[in-house]
């Protein structure tokens, strides 16, 4: 009897080939290079990429138009080194914010009940020594980023954090549990947090959450500067930060719901 090939889906084969090729690349890929590597026409690859973008598995860089995977693929692979990947994804936004607004910018995650700074660009005109350095830690209740992260905690975990003590860093640090809980409620309601000289005198910051592909708060991005400067520019800072946080979240696979979706 003549041999028969096992049936397979050519469409699925092409989709998997595209995903594997992008995953194996260390940098975002051009459409032309991707098509050449998988042996499929550019027009066909583009159709698959658009489908993957619509499903939030792939994003396209604005300046280079290259393609890369979002973190949503973690649902299938769990192979991303998350902190390193987060810093690589967020770094262009950190640089852009610092250069555009001439203020300090930092990227923060929660590690062992403290803020851990993954990336930080100092205020270019700073006359002070900033608290934030890459790899440095800070108390969550005294920082804007920390409040963003704390606000995502369930009540029981917030109580556990409070039970560890709310030590003051400055005379403005929140040290009363009831005040902290009310502040976190406001953070959830308004979608951002601030540090009003609570971590370091003379220094204020604003922070927005970064969400992963599940919608959970995974990190925070902040801008900081001297108190007078932040008071003058807070509206501009909030708008720029909110946009950057949304773009980073999108590259982690988060599809922000529209106004009709809640």
Coordinates of N, CA and C in Angstrom, one line a residue, residues 1 5 14 25 28 53 57 61 63 69 90 112 122 141 160 172 179 181 185 194 200 212 215 218-219 229 235 260:
X1 N 0.8 -1.2 0.0 CA 0.0 0.0 0.0 C 0.9 1.2 0.0
X5 N 0.7 10.4 4.3 CA 1.2 11.3 5.3 C 0.1 11.6 6.3
X14 N 2.4 27.1 10.1 CA 2.9 28.4 9.8 C 2.9 29.3 11.0
X25 N 14.7 34.6 18.4 CA 15.5 35.8 18.1 C 15.7 36.6 19.4
X28 N 13.9 42.2 18.6 CA 12.7 42.3 17.7 C 13.2 42.1 16.3
X53 N -1.0 40.0 17.0 CA -1.1 41.3 17.7 C -2.5 41.6 18.3
X57 N -0.3 38.6 21.6 CA 0.9 37.7 21.8 C 2.1 38.4 21.2
X61 N 7.2 47.4 17.4 CA 7.9 48.6 17.9 C 7.5 49.8 17.0
X63 N 9.1 52.8 16.5 CA 10.1 53.4 15.7 C 10.8 52.5 14.6
X69 N 7.7 39.3 20.9 CA 6.6 38.6 21.7 C 6.3 39.4 23.0
X90 N 11.0 47.9 29.3 CA 10.7 49.2 29.9 C 11.8 50.2 29.7
X112 N 10.4 40.8 48.6 CA 10.5 40.6 50.1 C 10.0 41.8 50.9
X122 N 18.8 59.1 36.9 CA 18.8 60.2 37.9 C 18.2 61.4 37.2
X141 N 5.7 51.6 52.0 CA 4.7 52.6 52.5 C 5.2 54.1 52.3
X160 N -0.6 42.1 56.9 CA 0.7 41.5 57.3 C 1.9 42.5 57.1
X172 N 7.2 63.3 57.0 CA 6.0 63.2 56.2 C 5.6 61.7 56.0
X179 N -4.3 55.5 58.2 CA -4.0 56.5 57.1 C -3.4 55.8 55.9
X181 N -4.1 52.7 54.9 CA -5.2 52.0 54.3 C -6.0 53.0 53.5
X185 N -6.6 53.0 49.4 CA -7.9 53.1 48.8 C -8.0 54.2 47.7
X194 N 1.5 58.8 44.8 CA 2.5 59.9 44.9 C 3.3 59.7 46.2
X200 N 12.3 60.9 51.1 CA 13.4 61.8 51.2 C 13.0 63.2 51.2
X212 N 0.8 42.8 34.0 CA 1.2 41.7 33.2 C 0.0 41.2 32.3
X215 N -3.4 41.1 33.8 CA -4.0 42.3 34.4 C -3.5 42.6 35.8
X218 N 2.3 44.2 38.2 CA 3.5 43.5 38.3 C 4.7 44.4 38.7
X219 N 4.6 45.6 38.4 CA 5.7 46.6 38.6 C 5.1 48.0 38.7
X229 N 9.5 71.6 41.6 CA 9.5 71.2 40.2 C 8.3 70.2 39.9
X235 N 0.8 67.6 36.3 CA -0.2 67.2 35.3 C 0.5 66.6 34.1
X260 N -16.4 50.6 27.7 CA -17.6 49.8 27.8 C -17.3 48.5 28.4

